[in-house]
């Protein structure tokens, strides 16, 4: 096969800022995740949960039934289109259900998205370009955040829009305008915390098995331990041991609805806890990516 | 554009990666030779701004190697074989062009040009995971060329490429050098670099042990014997006479082939010529064994060791 000695033309346009490079990193990450067939099993799980809720809303709004029946059916599925008596936001609960699929997907994709950059040395492709390590880290965090948002925030907002559309008036949206804000705030916390934790974990552990085991342990074991301690001591402060509950509490800080006494204080503690762990993780991540440690 | 190392030293904890390296590399192809672990990749990473030296300075033109301006002037092809298996070669090269700051349309055009240069246009839509080693090398080379940098840093670019592919890539690199690009090609095999260029940097244990053309480098070695293989008749009588020469260090006769080692090749050649004429030896074959690049390299490594 011959090689064509092509000649490049000069470039008179203005090159994008290196920060645009972070978006390229996101694009590359999305191509990697959504091309891997095995990941579609997990993505499919998330889609199934979404379809279940979408169908539920469709059936409940399109078929004649009493308000009480409607509420009962929604309750069976742990969903409510309006805040319940104890101020539960059905869309946030839906996002928690989706988080299971997100957790599994991230456990398996962490190695692909970040670990291989360190293990195989492909980080050199990025760092030999115009971007530096800050832009690289931002790109990777955005990539993980995009996966999280696509599987939680986006479908939750679609359900909110769907319910409003099927009620044939704008009253639902007008009366419940705070619901999407809660979705967005909880989503922002999910994206920030999960991306920082995962990227740091993957940068250090690199291989799929250790990442998946550690990641699952973090969420499942801590969650179980938190539930056990809370129920045995009847003390809700143990909720702070559960990463999901911590994120939920911090999400509520943005939304401002409290269900249990002392929840606001716990939310502030959860914020402190998550902020501290994220700051530590970010420091560790910057240290890992720092040029002197790039050598494979 | 020039790539300059000024007293560059790099430590990895207590281990020294490169040690007080000073050199200047200009337009054309320069071979960087060294055994595995000699410091080639460290030097490449220092040049591509991924590592900062503990001492000294690396400059790309007028810029420090780790600055964004310097990185825009280099194309780096690392010595890795597994990368972004899910993407196609075309997507990967386009993404790298976008990382260099080009808008999508321009990035796509440049990716096509780069793929054309490495002969991968027709296979650009194949997933990297399904590409052969040689195709991956071409894709890596394409991503290093995509922004048309004046300096190319190619870490072991010939590894895994078939002979036809090597010839193609050699032709491409020579053509790029003729366009005024500065190309630094690392390899642990001298034969690969010998085919590309006569200009070499030899590195061992983190130090530049020799630089210049192969002949110049060989000339630097004044304490290593030259081996000369002689097929002549009558070989035993010739051996006996050569043994008396002060220039000869040792003789080895096997299967009527005489191998002579000498520290003074010029004087030995003159003496051999006189003997052959005076005593009417019939010299059928006469060859020096260790002016090849591998021999030079081995000598230099032993010297450093």
mmCIF file of N, CA and C in Angstrom, chain A residues 1-11 14-18 20-22 24-25 27-28 31-33 35-37 112 116-117 120-133 140 290-296, chain B residues 10 12 45 48 50-51 68 71-72 74 76 78 80 82-84 86-88 91-92 95-96 98-103 106 109-110 113-114 116-119 122-123 138 140 143-148 168-169 171-172 175 179:
data_model
loop_
_atom_site.group_PDB
_atom_site.id
_atom_site.type_symbol
_atom_site.label_atom_id
_atom_site.label_comp_id
_atom_site.label_asym_id
_atom_site.label_seq_id
_atom_site.Cartn_x
_atom_site.Cartn_y
_atom_site.Cartn_z
ATOM 1 N N UNK A 1 0.839 -1.201 0.000
ATOM 2 C CA UNK A 1 0.000 0.000 0.000
ATOM 3 C C UNK A 1 0.872 1.250 0.000
ATOM 4 N N UNK A 2 0.611 2.082 -0.950
ATOM 5 C CA UNK A 2 1.417 3.282 -1.043
ATOM 6 C C UNK A 2 0.991 4.327 -0.034
ATOM 7 N N UNK A 3 1.880 5.205 0.236
ATOM 8 C CA UNK A 3 1.558 6.285 1.163
ATOM 9 C C UNK A 3 1.472 7.581 0.377
ATOM 10 N N UNK A 4 0.412 8.262 0.597
ATOM 11 C CA UNK A 4 0.181 9.506 -0.124
ATOM 12 C C UNK A 4 0.788 10.657 0.678
ATOM 13 N N UNK A 5 1.751 11.321 0.083
ATOM 14 C CA UNK A 5 2.351 12.449 0.789
ATOM 15 C C UNK A 5 1.433 13.649 0.607
ATOM 16 N N UNK A 6 0.441 13.721 1.427
ATOM 17 C CA UNK A 6 -0.515 14.831 1.337
ATOM 18 C C UNK A 6 0.111 16.096 1.918
ATOM 19 N N UNK A 7 -0.442 17.190 1.540
ATOM 20 C CA UNK A 7 0.072 18.455 2.068
ATOM 21 C C UNK A 7 -1.035 19.174 2.805
ATOM 22 N N UNK A 8 -0.738 19.542 4.017
ATOM 23 C CA UNK A 8 -1.722 20.239 4.825
ATOM 24 C C UNK A 8 -1.861 21.672 4.338
ATOM 25 N N UNK A 9 -3.080 22.170 4.482
ATOM 26 C CA UNK A 9 -3.265 23.583 4.180
ATOM 27 C C UNK A 9 -3.101 24.369 5.468
ATOM 28 N N UNK A 10 -2.733 25.600 5.338
ATOM 29 C CA UNK A 10 -2.555 26.426 6.530
ATOM 30 C C UNK A 10 -3.885 26.652 7.216
ATOM 31 N N UNK A 11 -3.852 26.961 8.473
ATOM 32 C CA UNK A 11 -5.085 27.201 9.226
ATOM 33 C C UNK A 11 -5.097 28.665 9.643
ATOM 34 N N UNK A 14 -9.286 30.657 14.130
ATOM 35 C CA UNK A 14 -8.823 30.728 15.513
ATOM 36 C C UNK A 14 -9.031 29.376 16.182
ATOM 37 N N UNK A 15 -7.970 28.857 16.776
ATOM 38 C CA UNK A 15 -8.091 27.573 17.468
ATOM 39 C C UNK A 15 -8.934 27.756 18.722
ATOM 40 N N UNK A 16 -9.699 26.715 19.051
ATOM 41 C CA UNK A 16 -10.501 26.767 20.274
ATOM 42 C C UNK A 16 -9.589 26.789 21.492
ATOM 43 N N UNK A 17 -10.132 27.295 22.578
ATOM 44 C CA UNK A 17 -9.405 27.274 23.856
ATOM 45 C C UNK A 17 -9.187 25.825 24.279
ATOM 46 N N UNK A 18 -8.117 25.571 25.042
ATOM 47 C CA UNK A 18 -7.899 24.197 25.516
ATOM 48 C C UNK A 18 -9.084 23.640 26.308
ATOM 49 N N UNK A 20 -12.041 23.586 25.408
ATOM 50 C CA UNK A 20 -12.869 22.810 24.482
ATOM 51 C C UNK A 20 -12.390 21.367 24.425
ATOM 52 N N UNK A 21 -11.117 21.191 24.741
ATOM 53 C CA UNK A 21 -10.566 19.835 24.758
ATOM 54 C C UNK A 21 -11.308 18.940 25.738
ATOM 55 N N UNK A 22 -11.798 19.560 26.831
ATOM 56 C CA UNK A 22 -12.556 18.766 27.819
ATOM 57 C C UNK A 22 -13.795 18.167 27.165
ATOM 58 N N UNK A 24 -14.065 17.379 24.024
ATOM 59 C CA UNK A 24 -13.608 16.266 23.169
ATOM 60 C C UNK A 24 -13.427 15.008 23.997
ATOM 61 N N UNK A 25 -12.924 15.186 25.216
ATOM 62 C CA UNK A 25 -12.733 14.026 26.099
ATOM 63 C C UNK A 25 -14.086 13.395 26.428
ATOM 64 N N UNK A 27 -16.731 13.483 24.533
ATOM 65 C CA UNK A 27 -17.214 12.829 23.311
ATOM 66 C C UNK A 27 -16.554 11.446 23.150
ATOM 67 N N UNK A 28 -15.245 11.416 23.375
ATOM 68 C CA UNK A 28 -14.516 10.144 23.268
ATOM 69 C C UNK A 28 -15.069 9.149 24.284
ATOM 70 N N UNK A 31 -18.425 7.725 23.223
ATOM 71 C CA UNK A 31 -18.247 6.736 22.152
ATOM 72 C C UNK A 31 -17.819 5.399 22.733
ATOM 73 N N UNK A 32 -16.928 5.465 23.713
ATOM 74 C CA UNK A 32 -16.429 4.228 24.306
ATOM 75 C C UNK A 32 -17.525 3.486 25.063
ATOM 76 N N UNK A 33 -18.264 4.218 25.878
ATOM 77 C CA UNK A 33 -19.271 3.558 26.726
ATOM 78 C C UNK A 33 -20.420 3.002 25.890
ATOM 79 N N UNK A 35 -20.573 2.195 22.829
ATOM 80 C CA UNK A 35 -20.228 1.199 21.805
ATOM 81 C C UNK A 35 -20.015 -0.185 22.407
ATOM 82 N N UNK A 36 -19.839 -0.229 23.719
ATOM 83 C CA UNK A 36 -19.564 -1.541 24.306
ATOM 84 C C UNK A 36 -20.883 -2.253 24.572
ATOM 85 N N UNK A 37 -21.091 -3.388 23.900
ATOM 86 C CA UNK A 37 -22.401 -4.046 23.943
ATOM 87 C C UNK A 37 -22.778 -4.502 25.348
ATOM 88 N N UNK A 112 -12.745 1.484 31.879
ATOM 89 C CA UNK A 112 -12.691 1.883 30.462
ATOM 90 C C UNK A 112 -12.497 3.407 30.324
ATOM 91 N N UNK A 116 -7.871 2.789 31.955
ATOM 92 C CA UNK A 116 -6.977 2.448 30.839
ATOM 93 C C UNK A 116 -6.042 3.602 30.487
ATOM 94 N N UNK A 117 -6.473 4.830 30.748
ATOM 95 C CA UNK A 117 -5.588 5.965 30.470
ATOM 96 C C UNK A 117 -4.285 5.831 31.245
ATOM 97 N N UNK A 120 -2.781 1.603 30.448
ATOM 98 C CA UNK A 120 -2.243 1.387 29.102
ATOM 99 C C UNK A 120 -1.382 2.552 28.638
ATOM 100 N N UNK A 121 -1.422 3.646 29.354
ATOM 101 C CA UNK A 121 -0.577 4.782 28.978
ATOM 102 C C UNK A 121 -1.217 5.719 27.971
ATOM 103 N N UNK A 122 -2.523 5.544 27.700
ATOM 104 C CA UNK A 122 -3.140 6.409 26.682
ATOM 105 C C UNK A 122 -3.357 7.838 27.181
ATOM 106 N N UNK A 123 -3.094 8.079 28.444
ATOM 107 C CA UNK A 123 -3.124 9.451 28.961
ATOM 108 C C UNK A 123 -2.142 10.338 28.190
ATOM 109 N N UNK A 124 -1.094 9.717 27.670
ATOM 110 C CA UNK A 124 -0.087 10.496 26.937
ATOM 111 C C UNK A 124 -0.676 11.142 25.690
ATOM 112 N N UNK A 125 -1.700 10.508 25.106
ATOM 113 C CA UNK A 125 -2.331 11.129 23.927
ATOM 114 C C UNK A 125 -2.922 12.488 24.298
ATOM 115 N N UNK A 126 -3.520 12.543 25.485
ATOM 116 C CA UNK A 126 -4.142 13.801 25.913
ATOM 117 C C UNK A 126 -3.086 14.823 26.323
ATOM 118 N N UNK A 127 -2.170 14.365 27.182
ATOM 119 C CA UNK A 127 -1.253 15.335 27.789
ATOM 120 C C UNK A 127 -0.184 15.838 26.828
ATOM 121 N N UNK A 128 -0.078 15.203 25.658
ATOM 122 C CA UNK A 128 0.868 15.738 24.675
ATOM 123 C C UNK A 128 0.179 16.764 23.772
ATOM 124 N N UNK A 129 -1.093 17.012 24.040
ATOM 125 C CA UNK A 129 -1.836 18.037 23.271
ATOM 126 C C UNK A 129 -1.787 19.365 24.012
ATOM 127 N N UNK A 130 -2.639 20.274 23.572
ATOM 128 C CA UNK A 130 -2.608 21.612 24.162
ATOM 129 C C UNK A 130 -3.268 21.663 25.541
ATOM 130 N N UNK A 131 -3.922 20.592 25.936
ATOM 131 C CA UNK A 131 -4.615 20.634 27.222
ATOM 132 C C UNK A 131 -3.651 20.244 28.344
ATOM 133 N N UNK A 132 -3.947 20.716 29.556
ATOM 134 C CA UNK A 132 -3.133 20.272 30.687
ATOM 135 C C UNK A 132 -3.973 19.378 31.585
ATOM 136 N N UNK A 133 -3.413 19.003 32.728
ATOM 137 C CA UNK A 133 -4.087 17.987 33.539
ATOM 138 C C UNK A 133 -5.418 18.470 34.112
ATOM 139 N N UNK A 140 -12.839 14.319 32.130
ATOM 140 C CA UNK A 140 -13.234 13.000 32.650
ATOM 141 C C UNK A 140 -14.405 13.118 33.625
ATOM 142 N N UNK A 290 -0.679 14.233 38.009
ATOM 143 C CA UNK A 290 0.447 15.151 37.907
ATOM 144 C C UNK A 290 1.552 14.536 37.046
ATOM 145 N N UNK A 291 2.137 15.394 36.270
ATOM 146 C CA UNK A 291 3.042 14.914 35.220
ATOM 147 C C UNK A 291 4.071 13.913 35.720
ATOM 148 N N UNK A 292 4.596 14.128 36.882
ATOM 149 C CA UNK A 292 5.684 13.263 37.327
ATOM 150 C C UNK A 292 5.203 11.829 37.517
ATOM 151 N N UNK A 293 3.911 11.635 37.672
ATOM 152 C CA UNK A 293 3.408 10.294 37.930
ATOM 153 C C UNK A 293 2.745 9.677 36.706
ATOM 154 N N UNK A 294 2.901 10.333 35.586
ATOM 155 C CA UNK A 294 2.267 9.823 34.374
ATOM 156 C C UNK A 294 2.993 8.583 33.865
ATOM 157 N N UNK A 295 4.259 8.482 34.219
ATOM 158 C CA UNK A 295 5.084 7.405 33.663
ATOM 159 C C UNK A 295 4.487 6.048 33.959
ATOM 160 N N UNK A 296 4.433 5.231 32.954
ATOM 161 C CA UNK A 296 3.827 3.904 33.120
ATOM 162 C C UNK A 296 4.913 2.864 33.266
ATOM 163 N N UNK B 10 16.257 13.965 35.232
ATOM 164 C CA UNK B 10 14.939 13.567 35.721
ATOM 165 C C UNK B 10 15.070 12.369 36.652
ATOM 166 N N UNK B 12 13.030 9.539 39.155
ATOM 167 C CA UNK B 12 11.775 8.921 39.595
ATOM 168 C C UNK B 12 12.044 8.426 41.011
ATOM 169 N N UNK B 45 9.120 11.800 26.717
ATOM 170 C CA UNK B 45 8.082 12.446 27.530
ATOM 171 C C UNK B 45 8.533 13.818 28.011
ATOM 172 N N UNK B 48 7.988 15.974 25.025
ATOM 173 C CA UNK B 48 6.580 16.247 24.708
ATOM 174 C C UNK B 48 5.869 16.956 25.852
ATOM 175 N N UNK B 50 5.287 16.102 28.910
ATOM 176 C CA UNK B 50 4.501 15.337 29.876
ATOM 177 C C UNK B 50 5.243 15.153 31.184
ATOM 178 N N UNK B 51 6.533 15.317 31.139
ATOM 179 C CA UNK B 51 7.340 15.248 32.345
ATOM 180 C C UNK B 51 8.096 16.564 32.488
ATOM 181 N N UNK B 68 1.613 25.296 26.682
ATOM 182 C CA UNK B 68 0.636 24.991 25.636
ATOM 183 C C UNK B 68 1.189 25.344 24.255
ATOM 184 N N UNK B 71 3.413 22.569 23.139
ATOM 185 C CA UNK B 71 2.672 21.342 22.811
ATOM 186 C C UNK B 71 1.983 21.459 21.452
ATOM 187 N N UNK B 72 1.624 22.685 21.079
ATOM 188 C CA UNK B 72 0.996 22.877 19.765
ATOM 189 C C UNK B 72 1.993 22.596 18.646
ATOM 190 N N UNK B 74 4.311 20.157 18.664
ATOM 191 C CA UNK B 74 4.820 18.784 18.604
ATOM 192 C C UNK B 74 3.708 17.778 18.290
ATOM 193 N N UNK B 76 3.194 13.705 18.959
ATOM 194 C CA UNK B 76 3.816 12.636 19.736
ATOM 195 C C UNK B 76 3.113 11.314 19.468
ATOM 196 N N UNK B 78 3.180 7.771 21.051
ATOM 197 C CA UNK B 78 3.766 7.012 22.172
ATOM 198 C C UNK B 78 3.950 5.536 21.855
ATOM 199 N N UNK B 80 2.725 2.760 22.882
ATOM 200 C CA UNK B 80 1.702 1.903 23.486
ATOM 201 C C UNK B 80 0.910 1.266 22.357
ATOM 202 N N UNK B 82 -2.303 -0.513 23.027
ATOM 203 C CA UNK B 82 -3.734 -0.658 23.299
ATOM 204 C C UNK B 82 -4.314 0.700 23.646
ATOM 205 N N UNK B 83 -5.218 1.178 22.847
ATOM 206 C CA UNK B 83 -5.819 2.482 23.128
ATOM 207 C C UNK B 83 -7.166 2.579 22.414
ATOM 208 N N UNK B 84 -8.157 3.038 23.136
ATOM 209 C CA UNK B 84 -9.473 3.381 22.594
ATOM 210 C C UNK B 84 -9.996 2.358 21.584
ATOM 211 N N UNK B 86 -12.709 0.873 21.245
ATOM 212 C CA UNK B 86 -14.084 0.964 20.755
ATOM 213 C C UNK B 86 -14.217 1.952 19.599
ATOM 214 N N UNK B 87 -13.245 2.831 19.432
ATOM 215 C CA UNK B 87 -13.367 3.874 18.409
ATOM 216 C C UNK B 87 -12.772 3.397 17.092
ATOM 217 N N UNK B 88 -13.195 4.038 16.020
ATOM 218 C CA UNK B 88 -12.549 3.758 14.739
ATOM 219 C C UNK B 88 -11.312 4.656 14.641
ATOM 220 N N UNK B 91 -12.353 8.213 13.823
ATOM 221 C CA UNK B 91 -12.897 8.948 14.983
ATOM 222 C C UNK B 91 -11.780 9.359 15.928
ATOM 223 N N UNK B 92 -10.847 8.445 16.134
ATOM 224 C CA UNK B 92 -9.760 8.735 17.071
ATOM 225 C C UNK B 92 -8.909 9.899 16.574
ATOM 226 N N UNK B 95 -10.798 13.088 16.864
ATOM 227 C CA UNK B 95 -10.853 13.547 18.262
ATOM 228 C C UNK B 95 -9.551 14.213 18.677
ATOM 229 N N UNK B 96 -8.443 13.641 18.227
ATOM 230 C CA UNK B 96 -7.147 14.228 18.578
ATOM 231 C C UNK B 96 -6.980 15.605 17.917
ATOM 232 N N UNK B 98 -9.447 17.597 17.336
ATOM 233 C CA UNK B 98 -10.301 18.501 18.124
ATOM 234 C C UNK B 98 -9.611 18.880 19.435
ATOM 235 N N UNK B 99 -8.888 17.927 20.001
ATOM 236 C CA UNK B 99 -8.121 18.252 21.217
ATOM 237 C C UNK B 99 -7.047 19.293 20.924
ATOM 238 N N UNK B 100 -6.609 19.342 19.672
ATOM 239 C CA UNK B 100 -5.614 20.353 19.291
ATOM 240 C C UNK B 100 -6.267 21.707 19.063
ATOM 241 N N UNK B 101 -7.579 21.768 19.146
ATOM 242 C CA UNK B 101 -8.268 23.061 19.082
ATOM 243 C C UNK B 101 -8.998 23.347 17.792
ATOM 244 N N UNK B 102 -9.007 22.396 16.855
ATOM 245 C CA UNK B 102 -9.670 22.656 15.567
ATOM 246 C C UNK B 102 -11.183 22.449 15.680
ATOM 247 N N UNK B 103 -11.962 23.277 14.990
ATOM 248 C CA UNK B 103 -13.405 23.028 14.924
ATOM 249 C C UNK B 103 -13.668 21.712 14.194
ATOM 250 N N UNK B 106 -12.909 21.312 10.304
ATOM 251 C CA UNK B 106 -11.473 21.346 10.024
ATOM 252 C C UNK B 106 -10.798 20.084 10.570
ATOM 253 N N UNK B 109 -11.344 17.251 8.173
ATOM 254 C CA UNK B 109 -10.503 17.378 6.967
ATOM 255 C C UNK B 109 -9.067 16.972 7.283
ATOM 256 N N UNK B 110 -8.589 17.452 8.421
ATOM 257 C CA UNK B 110 -7.205 17.149 8.789
ATOM 258 C C UNK B 110 -7.027 15.659 9.100
ATOM 259 N N UNK B 113 -6.552 13.930 5.850
ATOM 260 C CA UNK B 113 -5.203 14.141 5.327
ATOM 261 C C UNK B 113 -4.187 13.267 6.048
ATOM 262 N N UNK B 114 -4.322 13.240 7.367
ATOM 263 C CA UNK B 114 -3.361 12.462 8.163
ATOM 264 C C UNK B 114 -3.507 10.978 7.865
ATOM 265 N N UNK B 116 -4.582 9.741 5.104
ATOM 266 C CA UNK B 116 -4.042 9.533 3.754
ATOM 267 C C UNK B 116 -2.519 9.435 3.810
ATOM 268 N N UNK B 117 -1.923 10.238 4.624
ATOM 269 C CA UNK B 117 -0.453 10.215 4.703
ATOM 270 C C UNK B 117 0.081 8.875 5.190
ATOM 271 N N UNK B 118 -0.658 8.247 6.101
ATOM 272 C CA UNK B 118 -0.164 6.967 6.623
ATOM 273 C C UNK B 118 -0.798 5.758 5.923
ATOM 274 N N UNK B 119 -1.543 6.032 4.855
ATOM 275 C CA UNK B 119 -2.121 4.935 4.075
ATOM 276 C C UNK B 119 -3.247 4.209 4.783
ATOM 277 N N UNK B 122 -8.641 3.978 3.548
ATOM 278 C CA UNK B 122 -9.629 2.938 3.256
ATOM 279 C C UNK B 122 -9.922 2.045 4.457
ATOM 280 N N UNK B 123 -9.085 2.116 5.484
ATOM 281 C CA UNK B 123 -9.331 1.284 6.674
ATOM 282 C C UNK B 123 -9.625 2.142 7.908
ATOM 283 N N UNK B 138 0.171 3.005 12.480
ATOM 284 C CA UNK B 138 -0.159 4.035 11.480
ATOM 285 C C UNK B 138 -1.160 5.032 12.050
ATOM 286 N N UNK B 140 -1.523 5.814 15.187
ATOM 287 C CA UNK B 140 -0.797 6.667 16.146
ATOM 288 C C UNK B 140 0.001 7.735 15.411
ATOM 289 N N UNK B 143 -2.372 10.457 14.179
ATOM 290 C CA UNK B 143 -2.802 11.428 15.204
ATOM 291 C C UNK B 143 -1.655 12.386 15.558
ATOM 292 N N UNK B 144 -0.425 11.941 15.391
ATOM 293 C CA UNK B 144 0.684 12.853 15.677
ATOM 294 C C UNK B 144 0.877 13.867 14.543
ATOM 295 N N UNK B 145 0.396 13.496 13.353
ATOM 296 C CA UNK B 145 0.568 14.391 12.192
ATOM 297 C C UNK B 145 -0.610 15.335 11.999
ATOM 298 N N UNK B 146 -1.713 15.063 12.685
ATOM 299 C CA UNK B 146 -2.989 15.670 12.303
ATOM 300 C C UNK B 146 -2.993 17.194 12.397
ATOM 301 N N UNK B 147 -2.194 17.737 13.291
ATOM 302 C CA UNK B 147 -2.159 19.201 13.411
ATOM 303 C C UNK B 147 -0.919 19.787 12.734
ATOM 304 N N UNK B 148 -0.275 18.967 11.890
ATOM 305 C CA UNK B 148 0.869 19.403 11.084
ATOM 306 C C UNK B 148 1.947 20.091 11.936
ATOM 307 N N UNK B 168 7.243 1.946 3.515
ATOM 308 C CA UNK B 168 6.307 3.061 3.298
ATOM 309 C C UNK B 168 6.499 4.149 4.342
ATOM 310 N N UNK B 169 6.601 3.701 5.604
ATOM 311 C CA UNK B 169 6.733 4.692 6.667
ATOM 312 C C UNK B 169 8.079 5.419 6.600
ATOM 313 N N UNK B 171 9.659 6.066 3.914
ATOM 314 C CA UNK B 171 9.523 7.038 2.828
ATOM 315 C C UNK B 171 8.745 8.269 3.306
ATOM 316 N N UNK B 172 7.706 8.004 4.087
ATOM 317 C CA UNK B 172 6.905 9.117 4.610
ATOM 318 C C UNK B 172 7.747 10.004 5.518
ATOM 319 N N UNK B 175 10.138 12.046 3.593
ATOM 320 C CA UNK B 175 9.444 13.146 2.911
ATOM 321 C C UNK B 175 9.083 14.264 3.884
ATOM 322 N N UNK B 179 10.401 18.243 4.153
ATOM 323 C CA UNK B 179 9.538 19.420 4.291
ATOM 324 C C UNK B 179 9.994 20.321 5.436
#
